[in-house]
mmCIF file of C-alpha atoms in Angstrom:
data_model
loop_
_atom_site.group_PDB
_atom_site.id
_atom_site.type_symbol
_atom_site.label_atom_id
_atom_site.label_comp_id
_atom_site.label_asym_id
_atom_site.label_seq_id
_atom_site.Cartn_x
_atom_site.Cartn_y
_atom_site.Cartn_z
ATOM 1 C CA MET H 1 55.461 32.373 40.520
ATOM 2 C CA ALA H 2 52.691 34.945 41.022
ATOM 3 C CA GLN H 3 50.130 32.542 39.525
ATOM 4 C CA ASP H 4 51.316 29.753 41.844
ATOM 5 C CA GLU H 5 50.855 32.055 44.858
ATOM 6 C CA LEU H 6 47.295 32.867 43.785
ATOM 7 C CA ILE H 7 46.505 29.177 43.486
ATOM 8 C CA ASN H 8 47.952 28.501 46.946
ATOM 9 C CA LYS H 9 45.860 31.307 48.455
ATOM 10 C CA ARG H 10 42.594 30.029 46.996
ATOM 11 C CA LYS H 11 40.091 29.342 49.759
ATOM 12 C CA PRO H 12 38.222 26.025 49.712
ATOM 13 C CA SER H 13 34.607 26.574 48.661
ATOM 14 C CA VAL H 14 31.597 25.215 50.513
ATOM 15 C CA SER H 15 27.925 25.172 49.565
ATOM 16 C CA VAL H 16 25.840 25.430 52.741
ATOM 17 C CA ILE H 17 22.121 24.777 52.409
ATOM 18 C CA VAL H 18 19.822 26.008 55.183
ATOM 19 C CA PRO H 19 16.303 24.516 55.042
ATOM 20 C CA ASN H 20 13.839 26.429 57.195
ATOM 21 C CA LEU H 21 10.177 26.408 58.137
ATOM 22 C CA ASN H 22 9.062 28.618 61.009
ATOM 23 C CA GLN H 23 12.347 28.325 62.905
ATOM 24 C CA GLY H 24 12.768 32.090 63.119
ATOM 25 C CA HIS H 25 13.556 31.858 66.819
ATOM 26 C CA PHE H 26 16.787 30.009 65.941
ATOM 27 C CA LEU H 27 17.510 31.062 62.365
ATOM 28 C CA GLU H 28 19.719 34.059 63.115
ATOM 29 C CA GLN H 29 22.080 31.969 65.234
ATOM 30 C CA ALA H 30 22.350 29.411 62.433
ATOM 31 C CA ILE H 31 23.203 32.066 59.832
ATOM 32 C CA GLN H 32 25.742 33.756 62.085
ATOM 33 C CA SER H 33 27.449 30.452 62.812
ATOM 34 C CA ILE H 34 27.971 30.004 59.057
ATOM 35 C CA ILE H 35 29.101 33.465 58.014
ATOM 36 C CA TYR H 36 31.672 33.737 60.827
ATOM 37 C CA GLN H 37 33.553 30.592 59.725
ATOM 38 C CA PRO H 38 37.062 31.768 58.686
ATOM 39 C CA ASP H 39 39.202 31.027 55.641
ATOM 40 C CA LEU H 40 36.425 29.626 53.456
ATOM 41 C CA ASP H 41 34.603 30.644 50.302
ATOM 42 C CA ILE H 42 31.065 30.028 51.552
ATOM 43 C CA ARG H 43 27.975 30.054 49.350
ATOM 44 C CA ILE H 44 24.679 29.953 51.271
ATOM 45 C CA ALA H 45 21.285 28.913 49.911
ATOM 46 C CA LEU H 46 18.490 29.565 52.395
ATOM 47 C CA MET H 47 15.492 27.473 51.431
ATOM 48 C CA ASP H 48 12.473 28.754 53.318
ATOM 49 C CA ALA H 49 9.279 26.725 52.890
ATOM 50 C CA GLY H 50 6.872 29.640 53.321
ATOM 51 C CA SER H 51 7.418 30.534 56.972
ATOM 52 C CA THR H 52 4.804 32.673 58.725
ATOM 53 C CA ASP H 53 6.934 33.629 61.732
ATOM 54 C CA GLN H 54 9.822 36.133 61.900
ATOM 55 C CA SER H 55 11.966 34.115 59.489
ATOM 56 C CA LEU H 56 11.526 36.455 56.523
ATOM 57 C CA SER H 57 12.670 39.517 58.436
ATOM 58 C CA ILE H 58 15.793 37.647 59.542
ATOM 59 C CA ILE H 59 16.446 36.432 55.992
ATOM 60 C CA LYS H 60 16.219 39.988 54.669
ATOM 61 C CA LYS H 61 18.501 41.216 57.448
ATOM 62 C CA TYR H 62 21.229 38.817 56.268
ATOM 63 C CA GLU H 63 20.329 38.880 52.576
ATOM 64 C CA HIS H 64 23.721 40.319 51.619
ATOM 65 C CA HIS H 65 25.367 37.166 53.023
ATOM 66 C CA LEU H 66 23.109 34.811 51.081
ATOM 67 C CA THR H 67 23.978 33.633 47.595
ATOM 68 C CA TYR H 68 20.398 32.508 47.051
ATOM 69 C CA TRP H 69 17.166 32.457 48.986
ATOM 70 C CA ARG H 70 13.485 31.902 48.373
ATOM 71 C CA SER H 71 10.323 31.520 50.445
ATOM 72 C CA TYR H 72 7.423 29.371 49.286
ATOM 73 C CA PRO H 73 6.023 25.907 50.029
ATOM 74 C CA ASP H 74 8.227 23.111 48.718
ATOM 75 C CA GLY H 75 8.437 19.349 48.497
ATOM 76 C CA GLY H 76 9.949 18.910 51.945
ATOM 77 C CA GLN H 77 13.347 19.207 53.587
ATOM 78 C CA ALA H 78 15.219 16.746 51.394
ATOM 79 C CA ALA H 79 13.865 18.234 48.160
ATOM 80 C CA ALA H 80 14.766 21.714 49.414
ATOM 81 C CA ILE H 81 18.350 20.623 50.147
ATOM 82 C CA ASN H 82 18.760 19.193 46.640
ATOM 83 C CA GLU H 83 17.241 22.327 45.127
ATOM 84 C CA GLY H 84 19.563 24.541 47.151
ATOM 85 C CA VAL H 85 22.642 22.690 45.917
ATOM 86 C CA GLN H 86 21.470 23.147 42.320
ATOM 87 C CA LYS H 87 20.941 26.888 42.822
ATOM 88 C CA LEU H 88 24.561 27.457 43.880
ATOM 89 C CA GLN H 89 27.696 27.545 41.785
ATOM 90 C CA SER H 90 29.543 24.250 42.170
ATOM 91 C CA ALA H 91 31.809 24.229 45.233
ATOM 92 C CA ASP H 92 34.427 21.845 46.594
ATOM 93 C CA TYR H 93 32.193 20.690 49.427
ATOM 94 C CA ILE H 94 28.523 20.494 50.341
ATOM 95 C CA CYS H 95 26.705 20.428 53.665
ATOM 96 C CA TRP H 96 23.405 21.497 55.102
ATOM 97 C CA LEU H 97 22.613 23.112 58.403
ATOM 98 C CA ASN H 98 19.057 22.967 59.687
ATOM 99 C CA ALA H 99 17.805 26.335 60.846
ATOM 100 C CA ASP H 100 17.708 25.238 64.502
ATOM 101 C CA ASP H 101 21.310 23.930 64.537
ATOM 102 C CA VAL H 102 24.634 25.781 64.595
ATOM 103 C CA PHE H 103 28.284 25.324 63.748
ATOM 104 C CA VAL H 104 30.627 25.956 66.658
ATOM 105 C CA GLU H 105 33.454 28.456 66.268
ATOM 106 C CA ASN H 106 35.750 27.285 63.440
ATOM 107 C CA GLY H 107 33.716 24.072 63.199
ATOM 108 C CA LEU H 108 33.087 24.110 59.465
ATOM 109 C CA THR H 109 36.640 25.270 58.787
ATOM 110 C CA LYS H 110 37.984 22.322 60.802
ATOM 111 C CA MET H 111 35.961 19.854 58.746
ATOM 112 C CA VAL H 112 37.159 21.416 55.490
ATOM 113 C CA ASP H 113 40.774 21.281 56.684
ATOM 114 C CA PHE H 114 40.307 17.626 57.633
ATOM 115 C CA LEU H 115 39.053 16.667 54.173
ATOM 116 C CA GLU H 116 41.698 18.822 52.482
ATOM 117 C CA GLN H 117 44.340 16.812 54.339
ATOM 118 C CA ASN H 118 42.649 13.428 53.847
ATOM 119 C CA LYS H 119 41.844 13.161 50.166
ATOM 120 C CA HIS H 120 40.852 9.492 50.425
ATOM 121 C CA TYR H 121 37.678 10.320 52.375
ATOM 122 C CA VAL H 122 34.539 11.206 50.400
ATOM 123 C CA THR H 123 32.813 12.627 53.455
ATOM 124 C CA ALA H 124 33.627 13.325 57.094
ATOM 125 C CA TYR H 125 31.795 13.728 60.370
ATOM 126 C CA ALA H 126 32.865 15.110 63.727
ATOM 127 C CA LYS H 127 31.772 15.336 67.326
ATOM 128 C CA ALA H 128 28.688 17.403 68.157
ATOM 129 C CA TYR H 129 26.969 18.873 71.178
ATOM 130 C CA ILE H 130 23.288 18.443 71.968
ATOM 131 C CA THR H 131 21.886 21.766 73.174
ATOM 132 C CA ASP H 132 18.580 23.098 74.442
ATOM 133 C CA SER H 133 16.441 25.913 73.032
ATOM 134 C CA ASP H 134 18.812 28.503 74.532
ATOM 135 C CA ASN H 135 21.896 26.771 73.107
ATOM 136 C CA ASN H 136 23.013 25.480 76.495
ATOM 137 C CA ILE H 137 24.929 22.212 76.213
ATOM 138 C CA LEU H 138 22.898 19.260 77.476
ATOM 139 C CA SER H 139 25.147 16.407 76.390
ATOM 140 C CA HIS H 140 27.341 15.105 73.595
ATOM 141 C CA TYR H 141 25.970 13.272 70.586
ATOM 142 C CA PRO H 142 27.162 9.621 70.751
ATOM 143 C CA THR H 143 29.573 9.779 67.826
ATOM 144 C CA GLU H 144 32.434 7.286 67.554
ATOM 145 C CA GLU H 145 35.054 6.064 65.107
ATOM 146 C CA PHE H 146 33.446 4.859 61.921
ATOM 147 C CA SER H 147 32.654 1.238 61.230
ATOM 148 C CA ILE H 148 29.875 -0.317 59.196
ATOM 149 C CA LYS H 149 28.946 -2.494 62.182
ATOM 150 C CA ARG H 150 28.452 0.527 64.439
ATOM 151 C CA LEU H 151 26.569 2.482 61.772
ATOM 152 C CA SER H 152 24.249 -0.514 61.446
ATOM 153 C CA SER H 153 23.430 -0.651 65.145
ATOM 154 C CA HIS H 154 22.653 3.067 65.487
ATOM 155 C CA CYS H 155 23.368 6.320 63.710
ATOM 156 C CA ILE H 156 26.802 7.311 64.981
ATOM 157 C CA ILE H 157 26.850 10.403 62.734
ATOM 158 C CA CYS H 158 25.355 13.735 63.794
ATOM 159 C CA GLN H 159 24.176 15.466 60.610
ATOM 160 C CA PRO H 160 25.144 19.125 61.340
ATOM 161 C CA ALA H 161 28.710 17.968 62.036
ATOM 162 C CA THR H 162 29.209 16.564 58.522
ATOM 163 C CA LEU H 163 30.784 17.639 55.245
ATOM 164 C CA ILE H 164 30.644 15.963 51.822
ATOM 165 C CA ARG H 165 32.795 16.241 48.722
ATOM 166 C CA THR H 166 30.722 17.649 45.874
ATOM 167 C CA SER H 167 31.961 14.941 43.501
ATOM 168 C CA ALA H 168 30.576 12.202 45.773
ATOM 169 C CA TRP H 169 27.309 14.115 46.298
ATOM 170 C CA ASN H 170 26.795 14.452 42.557
ATOM 171 C CA ASN H 171 27.594 10.789 41.915
ATOM 172 C CA ILE H 172 24.704 9.683 44.132
ATOM 173 C CA ASN H 173 22.366 12.566 43.187
ATOM 174 C CA GLY H 174 22.214 14.100 46.652
ATOM 175 C CA VAL H 175 19.715 13.157 49.332
ATOM 176 C CA ASP H 176 16.749 10.894 48.612
ATOM 177 C CA ALA H 177 13.685 13.170 48.652
ATOM 178 C CA SER H 178 11.382 10.218 49.372
ATOM 179 C CA PHE H 179 12.596 10.293 52.998
ATOM 180 C CA TYR H 180 10.991 12.676 55.469
ATOM 181 C CA MET H 181 12.993 11.735 58.560
ATOM 182 C CA CYS H 182 16.025 9.649 57.640
ATOM 183 C CA MET H 183 17.459 11.262 54.510
ATOM 184 C CA ASP H 184 20.778 11.772 56.309
ATOM 185 C CA TYR H 185 21.071 8.196 57.610
ATOM 186 C CA ASP H 186 20.308 6.905 54.118
ATOM 187 C CA LEU H 187 22.875 9.323 52.679
ATOM 188 C CA TRP H 188 25.739 7.885 54.748
ATOM 189 C CA TRP H 189 24.994 4.399 53.442
ATOM 190 C CA ARG H 190 24.897 5.588 49.835
ATOM 191 C CA LEU H 191 28.102 7.591 50.251
ATOM 192 C CA LEU H 192 29.845 4.371 51.270
ATOM 193 C CA THR H 193 29.453 3.268 47.651
ATOM 194 C CA GLN H 194 31.751 6.179 46.714
ATOM 195 C CA GLY H 195 34.562 5.643 49.207
ATOM 196 C CA GLN H 196 35.570 5.911 52.849
ATOM 197 C CA ILE H 197 33.955 7.967 55.601
ATOM 198 C CA GLY H 198 36.327 9.860 57.893
ATOM 199 C CA TYR H 199 35.933 10.785 61.558
ATOM 200 C CA LEU H 200 37.250 14.043 63.004
ATOM 201 C CA ASN H 201 37.734 13.738 66.754
ATOM 202 C CA ASP H 202 36.761 17.332 67.508
ATOM 203 C CA PHE H 203 33.533 19.274 68.127
ATOM 204 C CA THR H 204 32.278 21.164 65.084
ATOM 205 C CA ALA H 205 28.525 21.684 65.538
ATOM 206 C CA SER H 206 25.563 21.635 67.889
ATOM 207 C CA SER H 207 22.281 19.821 67.328
ATOM 208 C CA ARG H 208 19.417 21.528 69.110
ATOM 209 C CA ASP H 209 16.900 19.397 71.007
ATOM 210 C CA HIS H 210 13.613 21.240 71.514
ATOM 211 C CA GLU H 211 9.870 20.600 71.494
ATOM 212 C CA GLY H 212 9.467 21.375 67.802
ATOM 213 C CA THR H 213 11.979 18.939 66.332
ATOM 214 C CA LYS H 214 10.785 16.427 63.741
ATOM 215 C CA THR H 215 12.522 13.563 65.527
ATOM 216 C CA ARG H 216 10.658 14.196 68.780
ATOM 217 C CA ASN H 217 7.277 14.465 67.104
ATOM 218 C CA ASN H 218 7.487 11.733 64.484
ATOM 219 C CA LYS H 219 9.084 8.762 66.213
ATOM 220 C CA ASN H 220 6.997 6.111 64.470
ATOM 221 C CA LYS H 221 7.783 7.556 61.051
ATOM 222 C CA HIS H 222 11.441 7.811 62.024
ATOM 223 C CA PHE H 223 11.652 4.110 62.857
ATOM 224 C CA ASN H 224 9.597 3.041 59.835
ATOM 225 C CA GLU H 225 11.974 4.893 57.518
ATOM 226 C CA ALA H 226 15.069 3.657 59.350
ATOM 227 C CA PHE H 227 13.877 0.053 59.141
ATOM 228 C CA ALA H 228 13.122 0.388 55.410
ATOM 229 C CA LEU H 229 16.531 1.810 54.552
ATOM 230 C CA LEU H 230 18.374 -0.703 56.742
ATOM 231 C CA LYS H 231 16.667 -3.558 54.941
ATOM 232 C CA LYS H 232 17.599 -1.923 51.641
ATOM 233 C CA HIS H 233 21.266 -1.365 52.508
ATOM 234 C CA ILE H 234 22.176 -4.349 54.726
ATOM 235 C CA GLY H 235 19.233 -6.713 54.300
ATOM 236 C CA TYR H 236 17.871 -6.747 57.852
ATOM 237 C CA VAL H 237 17.110 -4.591 60.922
ATOM 238 C CA PRO H 238 19.664 -5.017 63.742
ATOM 239 C CA TRP H 239 18.482 -5.925 67.237
ATOM 240 C CA ASN H 240 19.472 -2.562 68.779
ATOM 241 C CA TRP H 241 17.042 -0.742 66.490
ATOM 242 C CA CYS H 242 14.187 -3.037 67.534
ATOM 243 C CA VAL H 243 14.830 -2.433 71.237
ATOM 244 C CA SER H 244 15.095 1.322 70.680
ATOM 245 C CA MET H 245 11.778 1.346 68.859
ATOM 246 C CA VAL H 246 10.057 -0.345 71.794
ATOM 247 C CA TYR H 247 11.412 2.191 74.291
ATOM 248 C CA GLU H 248 11.132 5.361 72.217
ATOM 249 C CA THR H 249 7.661 4.753 70.786
ATOM 250 C CA LYS H 250 6.420 3.568 74.195
ATOM 251 C CA LEU H 251 5.337 0.147 72.957
ATOM 252 C CA SER H 252 6.508 -1.297 76.259
ATOM 253 C CA ILE H 253 4.155 -1.275 79.251
ATOM 254 C CA LYS H 254 4.758 -0.562 82.931
ATOM 255 C CA THR H 255 4.939 -3.902 84.668
ATOM 256 C CA PRO H 256 7.265 -5.647 87.133
ATOM 257 C CA PHE H 257 8.318 -7.721 84.095
ATOM 258 C CA ARG H 258 8.934 -4.727 81.857
ATOM 259 C CA LYS H 259 12.377 -5.860 80.692
ATOM 260 C CA VAL H 260 11.023 -9.264 79.725
ATOM 261 C CA VAL H 261 8.018 -7.734 77.937
ATOM 262 C CA THR H 262 10.292 -5.268 76.140
ATOM 263 C CA ARG H 263 12.525 -8.063 74.873
ATOM 264 C CA LEU H 264 9.514 -10.069 73.723
ATOM 265 C CA ILE H 265 8.110 -7.128 71.755
ATOM 266 C CA ALA H 266 11.555 -6.308 70.349
ATOM 267 C CA SER H 267 12.002 -9.966 69.350
ATOM 268 C CA TYR H 268 8.713 -9.891 67.462
ATOM 269 C CA ILE H 269 9.725 -6.668 65.663
ATOM 270 C CA TYR H 270 13.119 -8.193 64.848
ATOM 271 C CA LEU H 271 11.597 -11.334 63.395
ATOM 272 C CA ILE H 272 8.949 -9.654 61.242
ATOM 273 C CA ASN H 273 11.619 -7.388 59.788
ATOM 274 C CA LYS H 274 14.065 -10.221 59.154
ATOM 275 C CA TYR H 275 11.914 -12.416 56.933
#
């Protein structure tokens, strides 16, 4: 009986990888949002890529909460995430939290509880806020119930609000380090080869939108990678992605016929990526 009680009291374990490069302004909030998650056995690997800002002082301040940390140049975010997972003792679940994002109160615990209760899902995602540099809520990330059709048309999954079973992660060898921008979008497609993706209709994290984000500053690379992985996983690039590329990379021009010009450019992009 006593042994059964110990087993029942065992906390689910989670490996949380925090990649960081000169995000010291946000890093402390990210760490705090992890360590204050209740009822979990959390192992944290903080993978700093040689920051020159205040990151190191913050890392040392919270060193007693970190299972592993290092600070030197690495092979990029995706490689650092894979390395971090390998540095930690195997856990039940894996996730990563970029240094400028945060979990909301009980957010990670809610995702663990969801997967504990839904064993048929190999990974899960939840709702997420989009916040500014001061963590003020700007909007909600456009998440929705999972379907392959919707995932094809745009990324309906907000990375910080995700959690993955370690068994599924290991089966696909983690994130693809050849991606600089879209390693998470590619990951969801590869996880589909392992089983179902679950949706938790609750807010669990915040994704910070600020001037220094990779997505803001590398839009062309973002779309090039997204197009490549879409062609790999589904064989073509959906129309919505082509229109988004025109608008977000400013390929369209200001003209009274802007909508027509936009559709013409998007049509060309669609066709050259279809054949």
